[in-house]
């Protein structure tokens, strides 16, 4: 038996929970047999991975079936010729098979477009979570072990996996309240995304902690004496802030290291909620508190179940530190989130309380069903997953949690769709406010409604923050305003089409719209206009398709030109091969030539280009102003090998992304590389290569190879990068 499995069984046997050791052992032996001969990239036997995942699952306190599913989670995917879900069901039961199936479906998404595949993965994950929350617990444990062993991957894969972890899995762990996993995922991700920034913060931590290494122990001793005097049963622990937490505060809040007051923290764990407040009074009696640094998450818990009292005080040596006070149950929920419910409720998968806390998953899936717009889905997902909270009150005193930046309209729809649809105004703390007012923490909001209200305004879609509110507004327009939706949608389409071609007839517009609509599962032009009108889809994502269809119409009407004597000999069918050219390039009037794009200049659709006939490798395509072109044309021996080249517009629009090189000159400092990575990730731009070089003037040169559709796409990327803090210039570069 693998040593890691022996350690896991010992851990389970020593725990106080009633595990079925025989069933878990059987799952291990079966997985070990199926994975026999398979190795990880690190060189370890593959079985080491599922065993490590099962250990993390056990540490979360999950049940027997969850541990079995962790051991078996890769068997159906990686050993499909040896096993199946039916076999898993017969051997280990429906529960284990269902969990394995949920984990397998998350990674079994076959979509041609990488962006759509990524979005579909998130959808599958949410569907699996909605069916059984244990699926995402196991998936988070799987991701955590993969991150711990990420050094075995190539550098480009390290960055891609770390970026996905930082923006999907770490926030999910936070939303579910699993702080232990969240913090480790963030720290490891940062290490691979901005190693320089990580090491700088880590060095600052070592320096500061080294100067005051005994501070936490002294503070704990003082608190222990005071709590003992007052006959309070307690447990004390201390911590320093994690690398990522400090990095984020320094980067997003632009704070110096010495301005961070919660670098040190002492945690007091007591028996009852009353003792929490008693201990808080004793802390404030002992130390001077910092105004504005007290938070009561017991009376107003966070949506992820987190409950605790936080206060920041000044220690006797003048060093500020945070004190967290909570009960043992609150501590379990703070460390393990919703997973904590399995620690003491073996076999109980859910409860009314858990279902309520996970209602956001159902709301997000419901919103997606109403739109099926990838951009809208991602926007709603980010809003629900990444947001900081604002806590507001109804007039009756009920607490409502909203994403930071939400308006009173969002509040109305959070209460009920009927309240939002009949809303005519709002009061905040008794004062009438505009409907785009963003309330603050602790505000009391009253929604003014009227039975004679004509319903929400389309402008509200531009105001609201939450996907829930946006979805409910769209539902109302979809149901109540079809005729108006069609008019709005048609006007929007025609306005965009006239920009591309002023000579289009109404029949041609209808033909183009119908063609595009059917490609996305909408049967008629009016249905497409209706969906646009109520906001179910965004026209922006269809603009490239509209432009393609207009170009096709123009190509059908245009006469076939024969620019020189050689081309005039080409048959009509051969000229029409332009529309089928997989490279998107026409050489001397002919399509279908073997071409490759020169790495020295990486031309993009929209650039002026020329071709160079190579010896044995077809035609090399360069930008017309490429330095190598200019130099080569000075050599008379090469003149005859240069040929005319042009983009086949219809074909290049369907070709995969083209490589482009960008050089960024930026100030030296923490977070620059992360800011650039975040900007590119937000634009869904792929990075295939990145390297940095320190310049003599203290600045940095950052060279990045990215994927671009064309020159216009490239220019929009450059424009965004120029807005990143500390970026001085962004230029397109050439390889030597």
XYZ file of C-alpha atoms in Angstrom:
736
model
C 0.000 0.000 0.000
C 1.198 3.502 -0.888
C 2.649 5.270 2.175
C 0.343 8.269 1.742
C -2.671 5.951 1.949
C -1.382 4.381 5.159
C -1.116 7.874 6.654
C -4.651 8.716 5.477
C -6.126 5.586 7.071
C -4.335 6.365 10.334
C -5.727 9.900 10.244
C -9.273 8.593 9.678
C -9.016 5.984 12.421
C -7.762 8.561 14.937
C -10.539 11.041 14.072
C -13.732 11.135 16.094
C -15.915 10.632 13.018
C -17.517 7.350 12.035
C -15.821 6.499 8.717
C -16.350 3.249 6.784
C -12.657 2.303 6.609
C -13.328 -0.879 4.616
C -15.194 0.990 1.877
C -12.460 3.650 1.667
C -9.739 0.980 1.487
C -11.637 -0.823 -1.273
C -11.897 2.445 -3.245
C -8.135 2.927 -2.882
C -7.238 -0.582 -4.074
C -9.574 -0.239 -7.076
C -8.144 3.182 -8.037
C -4.586 1.904 -7.571
C -5.293 -1.022 -9.904
C -6.820 1.231 -12.588
C -3.997 3.809 -12.440
C -1.263 1.142 -12.423
C 1.633 2.197 -14.660
C 0.453 5.826 -14.913
C 2.861 8.524 -13.724
C 2.486 12.219 -12.934
C 4.714 14.793 -14.640
C 6.602 15.092 -11.354
C 7.680 11.453 -11.741
C 5.505 10.167 -8.879
C 3.054 7.276 -9.375
C -0.341 8.668 -10.372
C -2.113 7.163 -7.351
C -0.270 9.710 -5.181
C -2.581 12.432 -6.536
C -6.017 10.944 -5.670
C -4.671 9.875 -2.257
C -3.450 13.435 -1.570
C -6.831 14.832 -2.672
C -8.627 12.349 -0.399
C -6.467 13.491 2.539
C -7.445 17.147 1.980
C -11.109 16.079 1.672
C -10.809 14.237 4.987
C -9.239 17.295 6.625
C -12.331 19.269 5.560
C -14.340 16.748 7.589
C -16.343 15.388 4.662
C -17.988 11.964 4.734
C -17.013 8.458 3.589
C -18.567 8.814 0.127
C -16.687 12.070 -0.478
C -13.351 10.414 0.364
C -14.166 7.460 -1.901
C -15.095 9.844 -4.732
C -11.803 11.706 -4.240
C -9.880 8.442 -4.584
C -11.849 7.525 -7.723
C -12.288 11.002 -9.268
C -9.942 10.425 -12.246
C -10.779 6.785 -12.973
C -13.718 7.271 -15.372
C -11.887 10.039 -17.253
C -8.390 8.497 -17.437
C -9.236 4.780 -17.398
C -12.421 4.664 -19.479
C -11.332 1.411 -21.172
C -11.169 -0.316 -17.754
C -14.171 1.075 -15.847
C -17.400 3.076 -16.100
C -19.949 4.828 -13.912
C -22.098 1.681 -13.928
C -19.195 -0.288 -12.440
C -18.555 2.463 -9.861
C -22.269 2.375 -8.932
C -22.275 -1.405 -8.430
C -19.091 -1.376 -6.366
C -19.492 1.793 -4.273
C -23.116 2.917 -4.541
C -25.097 5.679 -6.257
C -23.770 8.481 -4.023
C -20.112 7.861 -4.916
C -20.948 7.382 -8.601
C -22.935 10.619 -8.661
C -20.012 12.555 -7.146
C -17.508 10.993 -9.592
C -19.871 11.788 -12.472
C -20.165 15.414 -11.335
C -16.376 15.763 -11.150
C -15.905 14.106 -14.557
C -18.457 16.335 -16.295
C -16.646 19.461 -15.150
C -13.657 18.538 -17.328
C -15.512 16.741 -20.162
C -16.541 19.825 -22.130
C -15.907 19.622 -25.874
C -16.270 23.116 -27.376
C -14.236 24.382 -30.329
C -13.853 27.942 -29.055
C -11.509 28.187 -26.036
C -13.459 31.066 -24.488
C -16.762 29.216 -24.802
C -15.114 26.086 -23.381
C -13.950 28.056 -20.357
C -17.442 29.480 -19.799
C -19.025 26.057 -20.310
C -16.677 24.618 -17.674
C -17.955 27.195 -15.181
C -21.567 26.373 -16.079
C -20.926 22.655 -15.569
C -19.287 23.380 -12.249
C -22.273 25.383 -11.024
C -24.713 22.711 -12.197
C -22.721 20.067 -10.311
C -22.608 22.296 -7.215
C -26.347 22.847 -7.393
C -26.936 19.087 -7.461
C -24.536 18.239 -4.624
C -22.236 20.808 -3.042
C -19.714 18.083 -2.176
C -18.671 18.034 -5.848
C -17.083 21.481 -5.627
C -15.507 20.686 -2.247
C -13.679 17.741 -3.847
C -12.846 19.806 -6.934
C -11.284 22.509 -4.739
C -9.197 19.856 -2.969
C -8.152 18.495 -6.366
C -7.115 21.957 -7.524
C -5.229 22.607 -4.273
C -3.063 19.506 -4.707
C -2.461 20.347 -8.367
C -1.298 23.820 -7.292
C 1.009 22.322 -4.645
C 2.678 20.269 -7.403
C 2.547 22.938 -10.142
C 6.336 23.194 -10.382
C 6.319 20.046 -12.553
C 4.443 21.895 -15.331
C 5.946 24.033 -18.087
C 6.053 27.788 -17.463
C 3.174 28.692 -19.815
C 0.926 26.061 -18.184
C 1.931 27.258 -14.719
C 0.738 30.775 -15.556
C -2.496 29.609 -17.202
C -3.425 27.306 -14.295
C -2.453 29.911 -11.688
C -4.531 32.594 -13.423
C -7.596 30.328 -13.583
C -7.100 29.414 -9.917
C -6.815 33.039 -8.846
C -9.955 34.143 -10.682
C -12.205 31.091 -10.362
C -11.238 28.602 -7.655
C -9.900 30.898 -4.909
C -13.008 33.155 -5.062
C -15.226 30.052 -5.036
C -13.462 28.822 -1.911
C -14.023 32.268 -0.360
C -17.712 32.295 -1.378
C -18.116 28.898 0.302
C -16.240 30.124 3.377
C -13.305 27.689 3.123
C -10.604 30.150 4.156
C -7.810 27.590 4.581
C -8.020 26.482 0.956
C -8.688 29.990 -0.343
C -5.563 31.479 1.230
C -3.261 28.687 0.051
C -4.639 28.863 -3.502
C -4.070 32.635 -3.561
C -0.513 32.442 -2.240
C 0.574 29.723 -4.673
C -1.116 31.481 -7.607
C 0.638 34.745 -6.799
C 3.978 32.925 -6.633
C 3.595 31.868 -10.281
C 1.851 35.015 -11.589
C 4.163 37.646 -10.078
C 7.140 35.932 -8.515
C 9.043 39.214 -8.102
C 6.164 40.827 -6.197
C 5.674 37.670 -4.133
C 9.325 37.589 -3.063
C 9.366 41.328 -2.261
C 6.354 41.010 0.045
C 7.755 37.816 1.575
C 11.026 39.629 2.296
C 9.152 42.520 3.939
C 7.264 40.025 6.127
C 10.516 38.393 7.245
C 12.021 41.789 8.083
C 9.011 43.012 10.061
C 8.383 39.707 11.815
C 12.074 39.453 12.632
C 12.060 42.860 14.348
C 9.110 41.966 16.583
C 9.119 38.176 16.709
C 7.953 38.003 20.341
C 5.141 40.518 19.943
C 2.319 38.017 19.350
C 3.391 35.805 22.259
C 3.496 38.820 24.593
C 0.021 39.940 23.473
C -1.341 36.401 23.963
C 0.132 36.224 27.466
C -1.508 39.521 28.452
C -4.881 38.438 27.063
C -4.671 35.010 28.703
C -4.093 36.590 32.116
C -7.075 38.941 31.728
C -9.454 36.245 30.432
C -8.433 33.850 33.214
C -9.070 36.540 35.831
C -12.612 36.857 34.481
C -13.141 33.072 34.485
C -13.655 32.778 30.707
C -12.772 29.457 29.086
C -10.722 30.235 25.993
C -8.194 29.146 23.371
C -5.682 31.620 21.956
C -3.768 31.575 18.673
C -1.804 34.133 16.668
C -0.987 34.708 13.027
C 0.671 37.129 10.633
C -1.077 38.175 7.428
C -0.549 36.014 4.325
C 1.661 37.109 1.426
C -1.261 37.482 -0.985
C -3.415 39.447 1.484
C -0.581 41.935 2.010
C 0.208 42.063 -1.712
C -3.439 42.793 -2.534
C -3.709 45.575 0.061
C -0.486 47.170 -1.107
C -1.450 46.887 -4.781
C -5.196 47.663 -4.797
C -5.212 50.174 -1.910
C -1.785 51.619 -2.756
C -0.710 51.278 0.894
C 2.817 51.148 2.193
C 3.758 48.078 4.216
C 3.792 50.048 7.497
C 0.231 51.339 6.845
C -1.282 47.863 7.191
C -2.670 47.599 10.722
C -3.775 43.952 10.721
C -0.382 42.439 9.920
C -0.531 40.785 13.355
C -3.681 39.137 14.667
C -4.624 37.253 17.828
C -7.645 34.958 17.785
C -9.700 34.333 20.923
C -11.995 31.285 20.826
C -14.581 31.089 23.615
C -17.586 28.901 24.406
C -20.628 31.159 23.969
C -21.738 34.175 21.959
C -22.186 36.168 25.198
C -18.548 35.476 26.097
C -17.511 36.907 22.699
C -18.868 40.324 23.678
C -17.505 40.001 27.221
C -14.039 39.255 25.821
C -14.377 42.241 23.448
C -15.001 44.531 26.424
C -11.934 43.160 28.202
C -9.759 43.699 25.095
C -10.868 47.339 24.835
C -10.239 47.719 28.558
C -6.644 46.511 28.123
C -5.658 48.206 24.873
C -6.483 51.439 23.067
C -8.742 50.738 20.087
C -8.308 52.344 16.655
C -11.507 54.228 15.621
C -13.362 52.772 12.632
C -11.612 49.408 12.902
C -14.376 47.437 14.680
C -16.581 44.980 12.750
C -19.376 42.850 14.171
C -19.830 39.851 11.876
C -21.774 37.985 14.573
C -24.868 40.175 14.450
C -24.370 40.662 10.681
C -22.711 37.517 9.242
C -21.084 37.437 5.824
C -22.935 35.487 3.078
C -20.344 32.683 3.283
C -21.332 31.962 6.945
C -18.382 33.855 8.461
C -19.115 35.108 11.988
C -16.622 36.814 14.275
C -15.862 40.053 16.094
C -12.929 42.053 14.706
C -11.263 44.976 16.451
C -7.864 46.610 15.939
C -5.991 47.895 18.985
C -2.583 49.350 19.858
C -0.301 47.026 21.825
C 1.796 48.184 24.762
C 4.835 48.473 22.482
C 2.928 50.758 20.117
C 2.350 48.074 17.477
C -1.223 47.783 16.115
C -2.765 44.310 15.922
C -6.141 42.806 15.160
C -8.120 40.737 17.667
C -10.666 38.217 16.341
C -13.177 36.793 18.806
C -15.502 33.869 18.033
C -17.007 30.673 19.447
C -15.704 27.216 18.551
C -18.576 26.638 16.128
C -17.923 30.020 14.498
C -14.264 29.070 14.210
C -15.100 25.801 12.447
C -17.305 27.700 9.989
C -14.614 30.358 9.491
C -12.011 27.717 8.612
C -14.168 25.247 6.689
C -17.257 27.265 5.656
C -20.249 25.233 4.559
C -18.069 22.109 4.672
C -18.041 22.439 8.481
C -21.592 21.061 8.536
C -20.254 17.620 7.600
C -17.944 17.515 10.622
C -20.763 16.870 13.044
C -23.598 15.764 10.756
C -22.210 12.646 9.104
C -24.397 11.604 6.171
C -26.491 14.767 6.232
C -25.916 16.409 2.869
C -27.987 19.516 3.292
C -30.207 21.584 5.506
C -32.543 24.543 5.077
C -29.742 26.822 6.298
C -27.226 25.459 3.763
C -29.771 25.609 0.946
C -30.415 29.265 1.746
C -26.695 30.064 1.751
C -26.316 28.412 -1.657
C -29.322 30.110 -3.239
C -26.971 32.346 -5.271
C -25.977 29.303 -7.388
C -29.585 28.667 -8.447
C -30.100 32.371 -9.137
C -27.013 32.524 -11.337
C -28.075 29.436 -13.309
C -31.586 30.854 -13.671
C -30.155 34.119 -14.968
C -28.027 32.204 -17.492
C -31.050 30.276 -18.767
C -32.752 33.575 -19.545
C -29.871 34.975 -21.613
C -27.369 32.278 -22.705
C -25.051 35.203 -23.434
C -21.456 34.214 -22.497
C -20.422 37.802 -21.710
C -23.456 38.330 -19.492
C -22.936 34.997 -17.759
C -19.315 35.845 -16.926
C -20.352 39.324 -15.710
C -22.968 37.810 -13.379
C -20.549 35.118 -12.219
C -17.862 37.664 -11.347
C -20.393 39.881 -9.552
C -21.694 37.008 -7.424
C -18.309 35.404 -6.747
C -15.813 38.251 -6.449
C -17.821 40.960 -4.750
C -17.232 42.575 -1.387
C -20.464 42.943 0.567
C -22.612 45.873 1.585
C -25.016 45.123 4.447
C -28.264 47.097 4.447
C -31.548 46.811 6.333
C -35.224 46.647 5.437
C -37.591 48.914 7.454
C -38.435 45.811 9.541
C -34.775 45.307 10.459
C -33.971 42.320 8.202
C -30.377 42.278 6.934
C -29.831 42.120 3.168
C -26.348 41.487 1.722
C -25.621 43.113 -1.646
C -22.465 43.244 -3.770
C -20.476 46.413 -3.132
C -21.674 49.135 -5.518
C -25.264 47.848 -5.764
C -28.081 50.373 -6.143
C -31.484 50.650 -4.482
C -32.910 48.943 -7.604
C -30.756 45.898 -6.847
C -32.118 45.990 -3.290
C -35.714 46.036 -4.587
C -35.176 42.972 -6.771
C -33.334 41.214 -3.936
C -36.562 41.519 -1.922
C -38.848 40.218 -4.708
C -39.254 40.627 -8.476
C -42.745 42.127 -7.948
C -41.247 44.829 -5.685
C -38.680 45.744 -8.326
C -41.175 45.740 -11.198
C -43.560 48.082 -9.315
C -40.841 50.327 -7.903
C -41.324 54.069 -8.432
C -38.791 55.402 -5.940
C -36.795 54.709 -2.787
C -35.931 56.154 0.614
C -32.572 55.720 2.338
C -32.673 56.438 6.062
C -36.057 58.143 5.563
C -34.906 60.465 2.759
C -36.096 60.091 -0.861
C -33.100 59.356 -3.122
C -32.490 58.864 -6.873
C -32.973 55.273 -8.040
C -29.299 54.990 -8.951
C -28.260 55.711 -5.340
C -25.650 53.302 -3.963
C -26.423 52.701 -0.269
C -23.725 52.284 2.371
C -23.270 49.744 5.140
C -26.028 49.961 7.744
C -28.430 52.080 5.660
C -32.159 51.420 6.027
C -33.827 51.209 2.606
C -37.540 51.523 1.908
C -38.821 50.860 -1.636
C -41.752 52.971 -2.833
C -44.083 50.994 -5.115
C -47.272 51.734 -7.047
C -49.888 49.434 -8.580
C -50.124 51.879 -11.502
C -46.394 51.556 -12.264
C -45.674 50.851 -15.935
C -42.811 48.561 -15.008
C -39.023 48.894 -15.071
C -37.143 51.119 -17.494
C -34.648 49.790 -20.033
C -32.155 52.253 -18.594
C -32.184 50.246 -15.366
C -30.173 47.525 -17.143
C -27.285 50.016 -17.318
C -27.667 50.982 -13.642
C -28.059 47.712 -11.732
C -25.059 45.804 -10.410
C -26.362 42.289 -9.742
C -27.106 39.582 -12.278
C -30.262 38.790 -10.296
C -31.742 42.247 -10.866
C -30.659 42.320 -14.519
C -32.222 38.903 -15.136
C -35.558 39.862 -13.548
C -35.753 43.114 -15.521
C -35.125 41.186 -18.747
C -37.779 38.627 -17.810
C -40.318 41.438 -17.482
C -39.483 42.937 -20.877
C -39.442 39.498 -22.507
C -42.942 38.784 -21.237
C -44.569 42.213 -21.523
C -42.941 44.112 -24.426
C -42.281 41.802 -27.417
C -43.403 44.307 -30.075
C -41.341 47.072 -28.523
C -38.377 44.703 -28.116
C -38.437 43.869 -31.839
C -38.430 47.558 -32.756
C -35.541 48.304 -30.387
C -33.546 45.285 -31.577
C -34.112 46.003 -35.278
C -33.068 49.639 -34.892
C -29.888 48.559 -33.093
C -28.968 46.048 -35.827
C -29.725 48.404 -38.716
C -27.681 51.183 -37.132
C -24.635 48.919 -36.906
C -25.105 47.483 -40.409
C -25.341 50.936 -41.989
C -21.917 51.663 -40.521
C -20.452 48.821 -42.575
C -22.500 49.390 -45.731
C -25.005 52.119 -46.546
C -26.309 50.285 -49.652
C -27.834 47.264 -47.885
C -31.498 46.648 -48.660
C -34.052 45.617 -46.034
C -34.163 42.136 -47.631
C -30.374 41.792 -47.363
C -30.443 42.876 -43.716
C -33.147 40.312 -42.945
C -31.191 37.599 -44.778
C -28.013 38.355 -42.801
C -29.838 38.476 -39.462
C -31.686 35.215 -40.144
C -28.432 33.461 -41.049
C -26.729 34.642 -37.858
C -29.793 33.893 -35.702
C -29.991 30.270 -36.839
C -26.317 29.754 -35.989
C -27.145 30.494 -32.326
C -30.393 28.526 -32.207
C -32.834 31.407 -32.851
C -35.203 30.581 -35.697
C -36.385 33.933 -37.078
C -35.103 37.491 -37.483
C -37.946 38.819 -35.280
C -37.014 36.409 -32.479
C -33.422 37.631 -32.766
C -34.562 41.279 -32.619
C -36.789 40.459 -29.617
C -33.921 38.808 -27.734
C -31.691 41.799 -28.466
C -34.448 44.174 -27.389
C -34.971 42.701 -23.921
C -31.228 42.282 -23.429
C -31.051 38.487 -23.661
C -27.999 38.758 -25.930
C -25.515 41.514 -26.681
C -25.139 42.756 -30.248
C -21.417 43.364 -29.661
C -20.621 39.650 -29.770
C -22.295 39.369 -33.202
C -20.578 42.328 -34.883
C -17.724 40.211 -36.354
C -20.304 37.771 -37.782
C -22.340 40.648 -39.232
C -19.249 42.105 -40.871
C -18.365 38.674 -42.326
C -21.825 38.249 -43.840
C -21.698 41.747 -45.381
C -18.269 40.977 -46.891
C -19.655 37.765 -48.359
C -22.467 39.715 -50.007
C -19.962 42.173 -51.454
C -17.767 39.321 -52.713
C -20.717 37.733 -54.526
C -21.477 40.993 -56.338
C -17.874 41.981 -57.130
C -16.392 41.130 -60.603
C -13.436 38.737 -60.628
C -10.328 40.773 -61.372
C -7.262 39.510 -63.286
C -4.449 41.862 -62.249
C -1.799 40.382 -64.522
C -1.348 38.088 -67.500
C -0.462 35.080 -65.329
C -3.656 35.311 -63.245
C -5.831 35.629 -66.376
C -4.904 32.017 -67.173
C -6.337 30.764 -63.883
C -9.693 29.027 -64.096
C -12.750 30.539 -62.421
C -12.945 27.672 -59.895
C -9.347 28.265 -58.924
C -9.948 31.976 -58.283
C -12.927 31.043 -56.120
C -10.550 29.063 -53.934
C -9.937 32.414 -52.235
C -12.983 31.764 -50.095
C -11.562 28.394 -49.005
C -7.955 29.373 -48.293
C -7.136 28.031 -44.834
C -4.190 30.374 -44.390
C -6.209 33.507 -45.088
C -3.536 34.692 -47.585
C -3.638 35.227 -51.371
C -0.235 35.087 -53.116
C 0.040 36.826 -56.500
C -3.715 36.451 -56.914
C -3.780 32.744 -56.070
C -5.152 31.054 -52.980
C -4.142 27.691 -51.564
C -0.398 28.378 -51.542
C 1.698 26.956 -48.722
C 2.422 29.916 -46.448
C 3.921 30.566 -43.043
C 3.924 33.771 -41.008
C 7.333 35.278 -40.343
C 8.216 35.213 -36.630
C 10.309 38.370 -36.994
C 7.249 40.623 -37.453
C 4.128 38.437 -36.939
C 1.753 40.149 -39.414
C -1.916 40.588 -38.500
C -4.987 40.893 -40.747
C -5.098 44.582 -41.664
C -1.299 44.970 -42.004
C 0.213 45.578 -45.441
C 2.083 42.391 -46.279
C 4.502 40.890 -48.821
C 5.633 37.329 -49.485
C 9.101 35.817 -49.792
C 9.543 32.523 -51.665
C 11.658 30.290 -49.433
C 13.607 27.221 -50.493
C 11.413 24.233 -49.696
C 9.074 25.831 -47.128
C 6.569 27.724 -49.281
C 6.036 31.471 -48.964
C 7.039 33.389 -45.835
C 4.633 36.290 -45.180
C 6.066 39.505 -43.681
C 4.770 42.937 -42.770
C 5.671 45.327 -45.591
C 7.655 47.511 -43.154
C 9.453 44.599 -41.476
C 13.166 45.475 -40.994
C 14.123 42.135 -42.574
C 12.090 43.004 -45.693
C 13.780 46.373 -46.051
C 17.207 44.816 -45.590
C 16.559 41.904 -47.985
C 15.200 44.099 -50.763
C 18.532 45.882 -50.759
C 20.059 42.629 -51.996
C 19.521 42.281 -55.764
C 19.806 38.480 -55.564
C 16.605 38.361 -53.493
C 14.444 40.784 -55.508
C 12.945 38.073 -57.730
C 11.854 36.060 -54.710
C 9.562 38.783 -53.313
C 5.915 38.336 -54.378
C 2.693 40.253 -53.953
C 0.573 39.112 -50.963
C -2.808 40.190 -49.605
C -5.241 39.087 -46.933
C -8.229 36.982 -47.911
C -10.678 38.910 -45.701
C -13.423 36.279 -45.651
C -10.986 33.485 -44.793
C -8.718 35.300 -42.334
C -11.771 36.244 -40.257
C -12.373 32.514 -39.700
C -8.742 31.665 -38.999
C -7.501 31.070 -35.458
C -5.721 33.825 -33.555
C -2.519 35.352 -34.942
C 0.540 36.010 -32.797
C 1.545 39.605 -32.065
C 4.497 40.898 -30.064
C 4.122 43.768 -27.635
C 6.842 45.599 -25.764
C 5.777 47.410 -22.596
C 8.031 49.899 -20.815
C 6.938 50.226 -17.182
C 8.119 51.626 -13.896
C 9.749 49.170 -11.514
C 7.473 48.126 -8.653
C 5.197 45.523 -7.129
C 2.061 44.622 -9.049
C 2.933 45.904 -12.535
C 3.098 42.445 -14.088
C -0.047 41.394 -12.210
C -1.882 44.506 -13.474
C -0.916 43.670 -17.055
C -1.964 40.023 -16.611
C -5.314 41.074 -15.110
C -5.969 43.528 -17.991
C -5.250 40.835 -20.590
C -7.339 38.264 -18.702
C -10.301 40.675 -18.515
C -10.086 41.092 -22.309
C -9.785 37.284 -22.670
C -6.464 37.678 -24.490
C -4.245 34.588 -24.570
C -0.563 34.900 -23.610
C 1.870 32.453 -25.213
C 5.124 34.009 -24.009
C 6.259 36.651 -21.535
C 9.657 37.852 -20.332
C 11.000 40.908 -18.550
C 14.271 42.805 -18.696
C 15.550 45.417 -16.252
C 16.728 48.618 -17.989
C 19.572 50.834 -16.808
C 17.254 53.752 -15.987
C 15.379 51.681 -13.389
C 12.489 50.854 -15.709
C 11.495 47.415 -16.978
C 10.947 46.174 -20.538
C 8.189 43.556 -20.646
C 7.925 41.579 -23.896
C 4.703 39.645 -24.429
C 3.466 37.444 -27.282
C -0.337 37.496 -27.414
C -3.109 36.129 -29.636
C -4.888 38.716 -31.834
C -7.707 38.572 -34.374
C -6.539 41.542 -36.452
C -5.005 45.019 -36.277
C -8.161 46.550 -34.779
C -8.180 43.933 -32.024
C -4.480 44.597 -31.394
C -5.066 48.355 -31.126
C -7.867 47.864 -28.585
C -5.528 45.671 -26.495
C -2.775 48.297 -26.646
C -5.239 51.024 -25.622
C -6.268 49.026 -22.543
C -2.682 48.214 -21.547
C -1.713 51.887 -21.687
C -4.228 52.533 -18.899
C -2.558 50.052 -16.501
C -0.872 51.885 -13.588
C 2.916 52.389 -13.955
C 2.860 51.469 -17.689
C 4.815 54.152 -19.570
C 4.545 52.977 -23.177
C 3.182 50.098 -25.260
C 4.560 49.401 -28.734
C 4.461 46.609 -31.279
C 7.876 44.992 -31.441
C 9.878 42.977 -33.934
C 12.122 39.969 -33.277
C 15.753 40.312 -34.244
